[in-house]
Tab-separated table of C-alpha atoms in Angstrom:
chain	number	residue	atom	x	y	z
A	11	TYR	CA	77.492	89.254	72.473
A	12	TYR	CA	80.520	90.304	74.327
A	13	PRO	CA	80.038	93.065	76.671
A	14	PHE	CA	77.077	91.261	77.859
A	15	ILE	CA	79.799	89.122	79.343
A	16	ALA	CA	82.445	90.869	79.619
A	17	LYS	CA	80.856	93.734	81.538
A	18	PRO	CA	80.137	91.097	84.357
A	19	MET	CA	82.958	89.695	84.314
A	20	ILE	CA	85.199	92.268	85.155
A	21	GLN	CA	82.372	93.307	87.646
A	22	SER	CA	83.318	89.884	89.758
A	23	ALA	CA	87.309	90.395	88.957
A	24	LEU	CA	87.195	93.954	90.476
A	25	LYS	CA	84.634	92.845	93.651
A	26	ARG	CA	86.878	89.693	94.449
A	27	ALA	CA	90.081	92.224	93.783
A	28	ARG	CA	92.702	94.096	96.158
A	29	GLN	CA	94.242	96.136	93.984
A	30	VAL	CA	93.293	96.828	90.532
A	31	ILE	CA	96.237	98.243	88.599
A	32	THR	CA	95.499	100.116	84.285
A	33	VAL	CA	97.255	102.665	82.280
A	34	SER	CA	95.271	105.729	82.618
A	35	GLU	CA	92.438	107.773	84.217
A	36	ALA	CA	89.409	107.340	81.319
A	37	VAL	CA	90.120	102.776	82.290
A	38	LYS	CA	89.393	104.039	85.660
A	39	LYS	CA	86.871	106.786	85.265
A	40	ASP	CA	84.942	103.337	83.503
A	41	LEU	CA	85.628	101.192	86.411
A	42	VAL	CA	84.929	102.785	89.162
A	43	THR	CA	81.068	103.264	86.828
A	44	LEU	CA	80.975	99.435	87.068
A	45	VAL	CA	81.682	99.060	89.904
A	46	PRO	CA	82.244	102.387	92.903
A	47	GLN	CA	82.981	100.438	95.666
A	48	SER	CA	86.619	99.888	94.301
A	49	LYS	CA	87.767	103.401	93.531
A	50	GLU	CA	90.361	103.450	96.252
A	51	ARG	CA	91.701	100.057	94.894
A	52	ILE	CA	92.587	100.952	91.609
A	53	SER	CA	95.488	102.720	91.361
A	54	VAL	CA	97.123	104.589	88.585
A	55	ILE	CA	100.644	103.926	86.746
A	56	PRO	CA	101.260	104.856	82.510
A	57	ASN	CA	102.843	103.531	80.454
A	58	ALA	CA	106.168	104.733	80.012
A	59	VAL	CA	109.713	104.536	81.222
A	60	SER	CA	110.053	107.076	84.917
A	61	ALA	CA	112.631	109.631	83.484
A	62	GLU	CA	114.113	108.100	87.994
A	63	LEU	CA	114.538	105.435	86.598
A	64	PHE	CA	118.060	106.775	83.717
A	65	GLU	CA	119.133	109.168	86.219
A	66	SER	CA	119.384	106.184	88.478
A	67	PHE	CA	121.259	104.461	85.964
A	68	GLU	CA	124.821	102.634	87.174
A	69	GLY	CA	125.749	100.464	84.608
A	70	PRO	CA	127.858	102.390	80.643
A	71	PRO	CA	126.756	105.650	79.508
A	72	LEU	CA	123.967	105.590	77.426
A	73	ASP	CA	124.932	106.516	73.989
A	74	ASP	CA	121.925	105.708	72.306
A	75	LYS	CA	118.094	107.828	72.719
A	76	TYR	CA	116.091	104.949	72.557
A	77	PHE	CA	115.517	102.720	75.638
A	78	VAL	CA	112.978	99.665	76.197
A	79	ALA	CA	112.003	97.252	78.463
A	80	VAL	CA	110.041	94.491	78.630
A	81	PHE	CA	108.171	93.368	81.928
A	82	SER	CA	106.720	89.928	80.920
A	83	ASN	CA	106.649	85.751	82.007
A	84	ASP	CA	107.110	82.546	80.922
A	85	LYS	CA	102.729	82.080	81.345
A	86	PRO	CA	100.874	82.042	77.950
A	87	HIS	CA	97.906	84.606	77.542
């Protein structure tokens, strides 16, 4: 039941979107399979924090080897 509903919804969203962000090349490949003309509008941004973030950090020295980044909003999803 789910794939029957999900496929048309994803195709519709891909056709209407100006830009699409995904976290892997594999997902991009799957999306392009669904809507080939969306290829140019899909960007891959991996789930990771760039090392460049730490190089430009101007705060106090980071003693721990872990860094937590939270990207969120107040909308109920």
